[in-house]
Amino acid sequence: MIRFSKEAEENMIEEAHGLFEFTGDQAAGLALYNDFYAHTATLATLPDRHTIRRSESKVLGFEVRRLVLRSRFHLIYRIEDADDGPLVVVVCVRSGYKKPLNKDEARRIMGNQ
């Protein structure tokens, strides 16, 4: 099962809207938004196939992994135990062009879970 945090949802909307503004192509923005969901759905099987991200895990205070979409977007997620198997929680979506996650961003992300 997969769940998106409020922060991740907001990030996906911002990135899709940013692509639309940059290209003027509404379909491109919508396709990116849909790709976030489609690509994340692959985590339903073998969610632990990606390595643990030590730097992000340290800043956030819990173990996270990263799924990369289109060589640019980093979907940061954690795996929780659930009664019916692993629960993947997408914590945030970050552009690969951003600086590493810092403590202020981590506090904001934690507030939007």
The first five atom37 places (N, CA, C, CB, O) and aatype in JSON, in Angstrom:
{
  "aatype": [12, 9, 1, 13, 15, 11, 6, 0, 6, 6, 2, 12, 9, 6, 6, 0, 8, 7, 10, 13, 6, 13, 16, 7, 3, 5, 0, 0, 7, 10, 0, 10, 18, 2, 3, 13, 18, 0, 8, 16, 0, 16, 10, 0, 16, 10, 14, 3, 1, 8, 16, 9, 1, 1, 15, 6, 15, 11, 19, 10, 7, 13, 6, 19, 1, 1, 10, 19, 10, 1, 15, 1, 13, 8, 10, 9, 18, 1, 9, 6, 3, 0, 3, 3, 7, 14, 10, 19, 19, 19, 19, 4, 19, 1, 15, 7, 18, 11, 11, 14, 10, 2, 11, 3, 6, 0, 1, 1, 9, 12, 7, 2, 5],
  "atom_mask": [
    [1, 1, 1, 1, 1],
    [1, 1, 1, 1, 1],
    [1, 1, 1, 1, 1],
    [1, 1, 1, 1, 1],
    [1, 1, 1, 1, 1],
    [1, 1, 1, 1, 1],
    [1, 1, 1, 1, 1],
    [1, 1, 1, 1, 1],
    [1, 1, 1, 1, 1],
    [1, 1, 1, 1, 1],
    [1, 1, 1, 1, 1],
    [1, 1, 1, 1, 1],
    [1, 1, 1, 1, 1],
    [1, 1, 1, 1, 1],
    [1, 1, 1, 1, 1],
    [1, 1, 1, 1, 1],
    [1, 1, 1, 1, 1],
    [1, 1, 1, 0, 1],
    [1, 1, 1, 1, 1],
    [1, 1, 1, 1, 1],
    [1, 1, 1, 1, 1],
    [1, 1, 1, 1, 1],
    [1, 1, 1, 1, 1],
    [1, 1, 1, 0, 1],
    [1, 1, 1, 1, 1],
    [1, 1, 1, 1, 1],
    [1, 1, 1, 1, 1],
    [1, 1, 1, 1, 1],
    [1, 1, 1, 0, 1],
    [1, 1, 1, 1, 1],
    [1, 1, 1, 1, 1],
    [1, 1, 1, 1, 1],
    [1, 1, 1, 1, 1],
    [1, 1, 1, 1, 1],
    [1, 1, 1, 1, 1],
    [1, 1, 1, 1, 1],
    [1, 1, 1, 1, 1],
    [1, 1, 1, 1, 1],
    [1, 1, 1, 1, 1],
    [1, 1, 1, 1, 1],
    [1, 1, 1, 1, 1],
    [1, 1, 1, 1, 1],
    [1, 1, 1, 1, 1],
    [1, 1, 1, 1, 1],
    [1, 1, 1, 1, 1],
    [1, 1, 1, 1, 1],
    [1, 1, 1, 1, 1],
    [1, 1, 1, 1, 1],
    [1, 1, 1, 1, 1],
    [1, 1, 1, 1, 1],
    [1, 1, 1, 1, 1],
    [1, 1, 1, 1, 1],
    [1, 1, 1, 1, 1],
    [1, 1, 1, 1, 1],
    [1, 1, 1, 1, 1],
    [1, 1, 1, 1, 1],
    [1, 1, 1, 1, 1],
    [1, 1, 1, 1, 1],
    [1, 1, 1, 1, 1],
    [1, 1, 1, 1, 1],
    [1, 1, 1, 0, 1],
    [1, 1, 1, 1, 1],
    [1, 1, 1, 1, 1],
    [1, 1, 1, 1, 1],
    [1, 1, 1, 1, 1],
    [1, 1, 1, 1, 1],
    [1, 1, 1, 1, 1],
    [1, 1, 1, 1, 1],
    [1, 1, 1, 1, 1],
    [1, 1, 1, 1, 1],
    [1, 1, 1, 1, 1],
    [1, 1, 1, 1, 1],
    [1, 1, 1, 1, 1],
    [1, 1, 1, 1, 1],
    [1, 1, 1, 1, 1],
    [1, 1, 1, 1, 1],
    [1, 1, 1, 1, 1],
    [1, 1, 1, 1, 1],
    [1, 1, 1, 1, 1],
    [1, 1, 1, 1, 1],
    [1, 1, 1, 1, 1],
    [1, 1, 1, 1, 1],
    [1, 1, 1, 1, 1],
    [1, 1, 1, 1, 1],
    [1, 1, 1, 0, 1],
    [1, 1, 1, 1, 1],
    [1, 1, 1, 1, 1],
    [1, 1, 1, 1, 1],
    [1, 1, 1, 1, 1],
    [1, 1, 1, 1, 1],
    [1, 1, 1, 1, 1],
    [1, 1, 1, 1, 1],
    [1, 1, 1, 1, 1],
    [1, 1, 1, 1, 1],
    [1, 1, 1, 1, 1],
    [1, 1, 1, 0, 1],
    [1, 1, 1, 1, 1],
    [1, 1, 1, 1, 1],
    [1, 1, 1, 1, 1],
    [1, 1, 1, 1, 1],
    [1, 1, 1, 1, 1],
    [1, 1, 1, 1, 1],
    [1, 1, 1, 1, 1],
    [1, 1, 1, 1, 1],
    [1, 1, 1, 1, 1],
    [1, 1, 1, 1, 1],
    [1, 1, 1, 1, 1],
    [1, 1, 1, 1, 1],
    [1, 1, 1, 1, 1],
    [1, 1, 1, 1, 1],
    [1, 1, 1, 0, 1],
    [1, 1, 1, 1, 1],
    [1, 1, 1, 1, 1]
  ],
  "atom_positions": [
    [[0.85, -1.17, 0.0], [0.0, 0.0, 0.0], [0.9, 1.24, 0.0], [-0.97, 0.0, 1.23], [2.0, 1.23, 0.56]],
    [[0.42, 2.29, -0.62], [1.19, 3.53, -0.74], [0.34, 4.7, -0.27], [1.67, 3.74, -2.21], [-0.85, 4.79, -0.58]],
    [[0.98, 5.59, 0.49], [0.3, 6.79, 0.97], [1.23, 7.99, 0.73], [-0.07, 6.66, 2.5], [2.45, 7.87, 0.83]],
    [[0.64, 9.12, 0.42], [1.39, 10.36, 0.2], [1.13, 11.32, 1.36], [1.01, 11.01, -1.16], [-0.02, 11.52, 1.75]],
    [[2.18, 11.9, 1.9], [2.0, 12.9, 2.94], [1.46, 14.18, 2.3], [3.35, 13.18, 3.68], [1.49, 14.35, 1.08]],
    [[0.96, 15.06, 3.13], [0.47, 16.36, 2.64], [1.61, 17.11, 1.94], [-0.11, 17.22, 3.81], [1.41, 17.73, 0.9]],
    [[2.79, 17.03, 2.53], [3.98, 17.68, 1.94], [4.25, 17.15, 0.54], [5.21, 17.47, 2.83], [4.49, 17.93, -0.39]],
    [[4.22, 15.82, 0.37], [4.49, 15.22, -0.93], [3.45, 15.65, -1.96], [4.52, 13.69, -0.82], [3.78, 15.97, -3.1]],
    [[2.19, 15.66, -1.55], [1.12, 16.09, -2.46], [1.35, 17.53, -2.92], [-0.26, 15.98, -1.77], [1.24, 17.84, -4.11]],
    [[1.69, 18.4, -1.97], [1.95, 19.8, -2.32], [3.17, 19.92, -3.24], [2.18, 20.63, -1.04], [3.15, 20.7, -4.19]],
    [[4.21, 19.15, -2.96], [5.41, 19.17, -3.8], [5.1, 18.76, -5.23], [6.49, 18.24, -3.22], [5.57, 19.38, -6.17]],
    [[4.29, 17.69, -5.4], [3.96, 17.21, -6.74], [3.17, 18.26, -7.52], [3.16, 15.9, -6.66], [3.41, 18.47, -8.71]],
    [[2.24, 18.92, -6.84], [1.46, 19.97, -7.5], [2.36, 21.12, -7.91], [0.33, 20.48, -6.57], [2.25, 21.63, -9.03]],
    [[3.26, 21.53, -7.02], [4.19, 22.63, -7.32], [5.08, 22.31, -8.51], [5.05, 22.95, -6.1], [5.27, 23.15, -9.39]],
    [[5.63, 21.1, -8.54], [6.52, 20.72, -9.64], [5.76, 20.64, -10.96], [7.19, 19.37, -9.33], [6.26, 21.1, -11.99]],
    [[4.57, 20.07, -10.95], [3.78, 19.97, -12.17], [3.38, 21.35, -12.67], [2.52, 19.11, -11.94], [3.43, 21.63, -13.87]],
    [[2.97, 22.22, -11.75], [2.6, 23.58, -12.13], [3.82, 24.35, -12.65], [1.96, 24.33, -10.92], [3.72, 25.12, -13.61]],
    [[4.97, 24.13, -12.02], [6.2, 24.78, -12.48], [6.56, 24.37, -13.9], [0.0, 0.0, 0.0], [7.0, 25.21, -14.69]],
    [[6.38, 23.09, -14.22], [6.65, 22.63, -15.58], [5.68, 23.27, -16.56], [6.54, 21.09, -15.67], [6.08, 23.69, -17.65]],
    [[4.41, 23.36, -16.17], [3.41, 24.01, -17.02], [3.79, 25.48, -17.27], [2.01, 23.92, -16.38], [3.73, 25.95, -18.4]],
    [[4.17, 26.19, -16.21], [4.54, 27.6, -16.37], [5.78, 27.76, -17.25], [4.79, 28.25, -14.99], [5.85, 28.68, -18.07]],
    [[6.74, 26.86, -17.08], [7.98, 26.95, -17.83], [7.77, 26.65, -19.31], [9.01, 25.99, -17.25], [8.32, 27.33, -20.18]],
    [[6.96, 25.62, -19.6], [6.78, 25.2, -21.0], [5.55, 25.8, -21.66], [6.7, 23.7, -21.06], [5.48, 25.87, -22.89]],
    [[4.58, 26.23, -20.85], [3.31, 26.69, -21.41], [2.44, 25.54, -21.87], [0.0, 0.0, 0.0], [1.4, 25.75, -22.5]],
    [[2.86, 24.33, -21.56], [2.17, 23.13, -22.01], [1.46, 22.47, -20.83], [3.15, 22.13, -22.68], [2.09, 21.78, -20.02]],
    [[0.16, 22.69, -20.73], [-0.61, 22.14, -19.63], [-0.55, 20.61, -19.61], [-2.06, 22.61, -19.72], [-0.51, 20.01, -18.54]],
    [[-0.55, 20.0, -20.78], [-0.5, 18.53, -20.85], [0.81, 17.99, -20.27], [-0.65, 18.07, -22.31], [0.82, 16.92, -19.67]],
    [[1.9, 18.72, -20.43], [3.19, 18.29, -19.87], [3.15, 18.31, -18.35], [4.34, 19.19, -20.39], [3.66, 17.4, -17.69]],
    [[2.54, 19.35, -17.78], [2.4, 19.42, -16.33], [1.53, 18.3, -15.79], [0.0, 0.0, 0.0], [1.86, 17.69, -14.77]],
    [[0.44, 18.03, -16.47], [-0.46, 16.96, -16.05], [0.22, 15.59, -16.18], [-1.75, 16.98, -16.87], [0.05, 14.72, -15.33]],
    [[0.98, 15.42, -17.25], [1.7, 14.15, -17.45], [2.71, 13.93, -16.34], [2.4, 14.13, -18.82], [2.86, 12.8, -15.86]],
    [[3.41, 14.98, -15.92], [4.37, 14.85, -14.82], [3.65, 14.46, -13.54], [5.14, 16.17, -14.62], [4.08, 13.55, -12.83]],
    [[2.55, 15.13, -13.25], [1.78, 14.82, -12.04], [1.33, 13.35, -12.06], [0.54, 15.76, -11.93], [1.44, 12.66, -11.05]],
    [[0.84, 12.89, -13.19], [0.42, 11.49, -13.3], [1.61, 10.53, -13.19], [-0.3, 11.26, -14.63], [1.48, 9.44, -12.64]],
    [[2.76, 10.94, -13.72], [3.96, 10.11, -13.63], [4.4, 9.91, -12.18], [5.1, 10.74, -14.43], [4.9, 8.84, -11.83]],
    [[4.22, 10.93, -11.35], [4.56, 10.77, -9.93], [3.8, 9.58, -9.35], [4.24, 12.08, -9.13], [4.39, 8.73, -8.67]],
    [[2.51, 9.52, -9.61], [1.69, 8.43, -9.08], [2.05, 7.08, -9.73], [0.2, 8.73, -9.3], [2.17, 6.07, -9.04]],
    [[2.2, 7.08, -11.03], [2.5, 5.83, -11.73], [3.84, 5.26, -11.3], [2.48, 6.06, -13.25], [3.97, 4.06, -11.08]],
    [[4.84, 6.12, -11.19], [6.17, 5.66, -10.83], [6.2, 5.17, -9.37], [7.2, 6.8, -11.03], [6.86, 4.18, -9.06]],
    [[5.49, 5.86, -8.52], [5.45, 5.47, -7.11], [4.72, 4.14, -6.94], [4.76, 6.55, -6.28], [5.03, 3.38, -6.02]],
    [[3.78, 3.84, -7.8], [3.04, 2.58, -7.72], [3.97, 1.38, -7.84], [1.97, 2.51, -8.8], [3.65, 0.29, -7.36]],
    [[5.13, 1.57, -8.46], [6.08, 0.46, -8.59], [6.64, 0.05, -7.23], [7.23, 0.85, -9.52], [7.2, -1.04, -7.09]],
    [[6.5, 0.9, -6.23], [7.0, 0.58, -4.89], [6.11, -0.4, -4.14], [7.15, 1.86, -4.08], [6.47, -0.88, -3.07]],
    [[4.95, -0.69, -4.7], [4.03, -1.64, -4.04], [4.68, -3.01, -3.92], [2.7, -1.74, -4.82], [4.37, -3.77, -3.0]],
    [[5.56, -3.33, -4.84], [6.32, -4.57, -4.75], [7.78, -4.22, -4.53], [6.13, -5.46, -6.02], [8.33, -3.36, -5.22]],
    [[8.4, -4.87, -3.61], [9.81, -4.66, -3.26], [10.16, -3.2, -2.95], [10.68, -5.14, -4.38], [11.05, -2.64, -3.59]],
    [[9.49, -2.59, -2.0], [9.78, -1.19, -1.69], [11.18, -0.97, -1.13], [8.76, -0.67, -0.71], [11.69, 0.15, -1.16]],
    [[11.79, -2.03, -0.61], [13.12, -1.86, -0.03], [14.25, -2.08, -1.04], [13.29, -2.82, 1.13], [15.4, -2.24, -0.65]],
    [[13.92, -2.09, -2.33], [14.93, -2.3, -3.36], [15.88, -1.11, -3.5], [14.26, -2.59, -4.7], [16.97, -1.25, -4.06]],
    [[15.48, 0.05, -3.02], [16.34, 1.23, -3.07], [17.1, 1.34, -1.74], [15.51, 2.53, -3.34], [16.58, 1.0, -0.68]],
    [[18.31, 1.82, -1.83], [19.15, 1.9, -0.63], [18.68, 2.99, 0.32], [20.6, 2.14, -1.02], [18.0, 3.94, -0.07]],
    [[19.05, 2.81, 1.56], [18.73, 3.8, 2.59], [19.57, 5.05, 2.33], [18.99, 3.24, 4.02], [20.77, 4.98, 2.1]],
    [[18.91, 6.19, 2.39], [19.57, 7.48, 2.18], [20.04, 8.01, 3.55], [18.62, 8.52, 1.48], [19.24, 8.54, 4.32]],
    [[21.3, 7.86, 3.82], [21.83, 8.18, 5.14], [21.7, 9.67, 5.48], [23.28, 7.77, 5.23], [21.3, 10.01, 6.59]],
    [[22.03, 10.55, 4.54], [21.99, 11.98, 4.85], [20.56, 12.46, 5.15], [22.58, 12.79, 3.69], [20.34, 13.16, 6.13]],
    [[19.6, 12.08, 4.3], [18.21, 12.48, 4.54], [17.65, 11.81, 5.79], [17.35, 12.12, 3.32], [16.9, 12.43, 6.54]],
    [[18.02, 10.55, 6.02], [17.55, 9.84, 7.21], [18.02, 10.53, 8.47], [18.03, 8.38, 7.19], [17.27, 10.66, 9.44]],
    [[19.26, 10.97, 8.46], [19.82, 11.66, 9.63], [19.08, 12.96, 9.92], [21.32, 11.94, 9.42], [18.75, 13.24, 11.07]],
    [[18.81, 13.74, 8.89], [18.13, 15.03, 9.06], [16.68, 14.83, 9.49], [18.2, 15.86, 7.76], [16.18, 15.55, 10.35]],
    [[15.99, 13.85, 8.89], [14.58, 13.63, 9.2], [14.37, 12.87, 10.51], [13.92, 12.88, 8.08], [13.33, 13.0, 11.15]],
    [[15.36, 12.08, 10.9], [15.23, 11.34, 12.15], [14.61, 9.97, 12.0], [0.0, 0.0, 0.0], [14.31, 9.32, 13.0]],
    [[14.41, 9.51, 10.78], [13.93, 8.16, 10.51], [14.48, 7.71, 9.17], [12.36, 8.1, 10.53], [14.9, 8.52, 8.35]],
    [[14.48, 6.41, 8.95], [15.05, 5.81, 7.76], [14.21, 6.11, 6.52], [15.2, 4.31, 7.94], [13.01, 5.85, 6.51]],
    [[14.85, 6.66, 5.49], [14.16, 6.94, 4.23], [14.97, 6.41, 3.06], [13.9, 8.45, 4.07], [16.18, 6.16, 3.16]],
    [[14.29, 6.25, 1.96], [14.88, 5.81, 0.7], [14.47, 6.8, -0.39], [14.43, 4.35, 0.33], [13.63, 7.67, -0.16]],
    [[15.06, 6.66, -1.57], [14.78, 7.61, -2.64], [14.48, 6.87, -3.94], [15.96, 8.58, -2.83], [15.21, 5.96, -4.33]],
    [[13.4, 7.29, -4.59], [13.05, 6.82, -5.92], [13.22, 8.02, -6.86], [11.57, 6.23, -5.97], [12.69, 9.1, -6.59]],
    [[13.95, 7.83, -7.94], [14.22, 8.93, -8.87], [13.31, 8.81, -10.09], [15.72, 8.95, -9.3], [13.17, 7.74, -10.68]],
    [[12.69, 9.92, -10.45], [11.8, 10.0, -11.6], [12.36, 11.0, -12.6], [10.35, 10.4, -11.17], [12.71, 12.13, -12.24]],
    [[12.44, 10.6, -13.84], [12.91, 11.46, -14.93], [14.29, 12.06, -14.67], [11.91, 12.58, -15.15], [14.57, 13.17, -15.12]],
    [[15.12, 11.37, -13.98], [16.49, 11.79, -13.66], [16.55, 13.11, -12.89], [17.3, 11.92, -14.93], [17.64, 13.67, -12.73]],
    [[15.44, 13.61, -12.43], [15.45, 14.92, -11.79], [14.7, 14.96, -10.48], [14.87, 15.93, -12.72], [15.12, 15.65, -9.55]],
    [[13.61, 14.24, -10.38], [12.75, 14.33, -9.2], [13.03, 13.19, -8.24], [11.29, 14.32, -9.61], [13.05, 12.02, -8.63]],
    [[13.23, 13.54, -7.0], [13.55, 12.56, -5.96], [12.32, 12.4, -5.08], [14.79, 13.0, -5.13], [11.91, 13.34, -4.39]],
    [[11.75, 11.21, -5.09], [10.63, 10.89, -4.21], [11.21, 10.23, -2.98], [9.56, 9.96, -4.93], [11.69, 9.1, -3.04]],
    [[11.18, 10.94, -1.86], [11.74, 10.45, -0.6], [10.62, 9.72, 0.14], [12.34, 11.63, 0.26], [9.55, 10.28, 0.37]],
    [[10.89, 8.46, 0.51], [9.85, 7.67, 1.14], [10.39, 6.83, 2.29], [9.17, 6.78, 0.12], [11.59, 6.57, 2.38]],
    [[9.47, 6.43, 3.15], [9.83, 5.52, 4.23], [8.92, 4.3, 4.14], [9.7, 6.21, 5.63], [7.86, 4.34, 3.5]],
    [[9.34, 3.24, 4.77], [8.57, 2.0, 4.78], [8.13, 1.74, 6.21], [9.39, 0.8, 4.21], [8.96, 1.69, 7.13]],
    [[6.83, 1.57, 6.4], [6.28, 1.27, 7.72], [5.66, -0.12, 7.69], [5.23, 2.34, 8.16], [5.23, -0.6, 6.64]],
    [[5.63, -0.76, 8.84], [4.97, -2.05, 8.95], [3.46, -1.83, 9.09], [5.52, -2.87, 10.15], [3.02, -0.97, 9.85]],
    [[2.7, -2.61, 8.35], [1.24, -2.57, 8.44], [0.74, -4.01, 8.55], [0.6, -1.84, 7.2], [1.47, -4.95, 8.25]],
    [[-0.49, -4.17, 8.98], [-1.06, -5.5, 9.15], [-1.06, -6.33, 7.87], [-2.46, -5.39, 9.68], [-0.86, -7.54, 7.9]],
    [[-1.29, -5.67, 6.74], [-1.38, -6.38, 5.47], [-0.13, -6.24, 4.6], [-2.58, -5.88, 4.7], [-0.2, -6.37, 3.38]],
    [[1.01, -5.97, 5.23], [2.27, -5.84, 4.5], [2.87, -4.46, 4.66], [0.0, 0.0, 0.0], [2.36, -3.65, 5.44]],
    [[3.93, -4.18, 3.93], [4.58, -2.88, 4.09], [3.72, -1.72, 3.57], [5.92, -2.88, 3.37], [3.02, -1.84, 2.57]],
    [[3.8, -0.62, 4.29], [3.14, 0.63, 3.88], [4.24, 1.6, 3.45], [2.26, 1.24, 5.04], [5.12, 1.92, 4.25]],
    [[4.19, 2.06, 2.22], [5.14, 3.04, 1.71], [4.52, 4.42, 1.9], [5.5, 2.77, 0.2], [3.42, 4.68, 1.42]],
    [[5.24, 5.29, 2.59], [4.78, 6.66, 2.8], [5.75, 7.59, 2.08], [4.69, 7.01, 4.32], [6.91, 7.7, 2.45]],
    [[5.26, 8.26, 1.03], [6.08, 9.23, 0.32], [6.07, 10.5, 1.18], [5.54, 9.51, -1.15], [5.03, 11.13, 1.37]],
    [[7.24, 10.85, 1.67], [7.4, 11.94, 2.63], [7.45, 13.28, 1.92], [8.67, 11.74, 3.47], [6.81, 14.24, 2.34]],
    [[8.22, 13.34, 0.83], [8.33, 14.59, 0.06], [8.86, 14.28, -1.33], [9.25, 15.61, 0.79], [9.39, 13.2, -1.58]],
    [[8.71, 15.24, -2.21], [9.24, 15.16, -3.56], [10.14, 16.37, -3.73], [8.1, 15.12, -4.65], [9.72, 17.51, -3.52]],
    [[11.38, 16.12, -4.13], [12.35, 17.2, -4.26], [12.97, 17.18, -5.64], [13.44, 17.09, -3.17], [13.19, 16.11, -6.22]],
    [[13.24, 18.34, -6.15], [13.98, 18.44, -7.4], [15.43, 18.09, -7.11], [13.86, 19.87, -8.03], [15.98, 18.48, -6.08]],
    [[16.04, 17.37, -8.01], [17.45, 17.03, -7.85], [18.36, 18.23, -7.91], [0.0, 0.0, 0.0], [19.54, 18.14, -7.57]],
    [[17.83, 19.37, -8.33], [18.62, 20.59, -8.42], [18.67, 21.36, -7.12], [18.07, 21.48, -9.51], [19.43, 22.33, -6.99]],
    [[17.87, 20.95, -6.14], [17.86, 21.65, -4.86], [19.06, 21.23, -4.02], [16.56, 21.37, -4.1], [19.65, 20.17, -4.24]],
    [[19.4, 22.07, -3.07], [20.45, 21.74, -2.12], [19.98, 20.59, -1.24], [20.85, 22.98, -1.27], [18.78, 20.33, -1.17]],
    [[20.91, 19.91, -0.57], [20.49, 18.82, 0.33], [19.49, 19.3, 1.38], [21.72, 18.23, 1.03], [19.47, 20.46, 1.77]],
    [[18.67, 18.37, 1.81], [17.66, 18.63, 2.83], [18.32, 19.17, 4.09], [16.87, 17.35, 3.15], [19.32, 18.63, 4.55]],
    [[17.76, 20.26, 4.64], [18.32, 20.82, 5.87], [17.32, 20.68, 7.02], [18.71, 22.3, 5.67], [16.19, 20.24, 6.81]],
    [[17.73, 21.06, 8.22], [16.9, 20.85, 9.4], [15.61, 21.67, 9.35], [17.67, 21.2, 10.64], [14.58, 21.19, 9.82]],
    [[15.65, 22.87, 8.82], [14.43, 23.69, 8.72], [13.4, 23.03, 7.81], [14.77, 25.11, 8.21], [12.22, 22.97, 8.13]],
    [[13.87, 22.53, 6.67], [12.96, 21.82, 5.75], [12.43, 20.55, 6.41], [13.68, 21.48, 4.44], [11.25, 20.21, 6.24]],
    [[13.27, 19.87, 7.13], [12.84, 18.63, 7.81], [11.73, 18.92, 8.81], [14.04, 17.96, 8.52], [10.77, 18.15, 8.91]],
    [[11.85, 20.02, 9.56], [10.79, 20.39, 10.52], [9.47, 20.66, 9.8], [11.21, 21.63, 11.34], [8.41, 20.24, 10.26]],
    [[9.55, 21.37, 8.67], [8.34, 21.65, 7.89], [7.73, 20.35, 7.36], [8.67, 22.6, 6.72], [6.51, 20.16, 7.42]],
    [[8.57, 19.47, 6.86], [8.09, 18.19, 6.33], [7.43, 17.39, 7.44], [9.25, 17.39, 5.7], [6.36, 16.81, 7.22]],
    [[8.03, 17.34, 8.59], [7.47, 16.58, 9.71], [6.11, 17.15, 10.14], [8.46, 16.58, 10.89], [5.24, 16.41, 10.59]],
    [[5.95, 18.46, 10.0], [4.67, 19.09, 10.34], [3.57, 18.8, 9.33], [0.0, 0.0, 0.0], [2.39, 18.97, 9.63]],
    [[3.96, 18.34, 8.13], [2.98, 18.06, 7.07], [2.76, 16.57, 6.85], [3.43, 18.69, 5.77], [2.35, 16.15, 5.77]],
    [[3.03, 15.78, 7.86], [2.8, 14.35, 7.75], [1.37, 14.1, 8.1], [3.75, 13.53, 8.67], [0.92, 12.95, 8.08]]
  ]
}
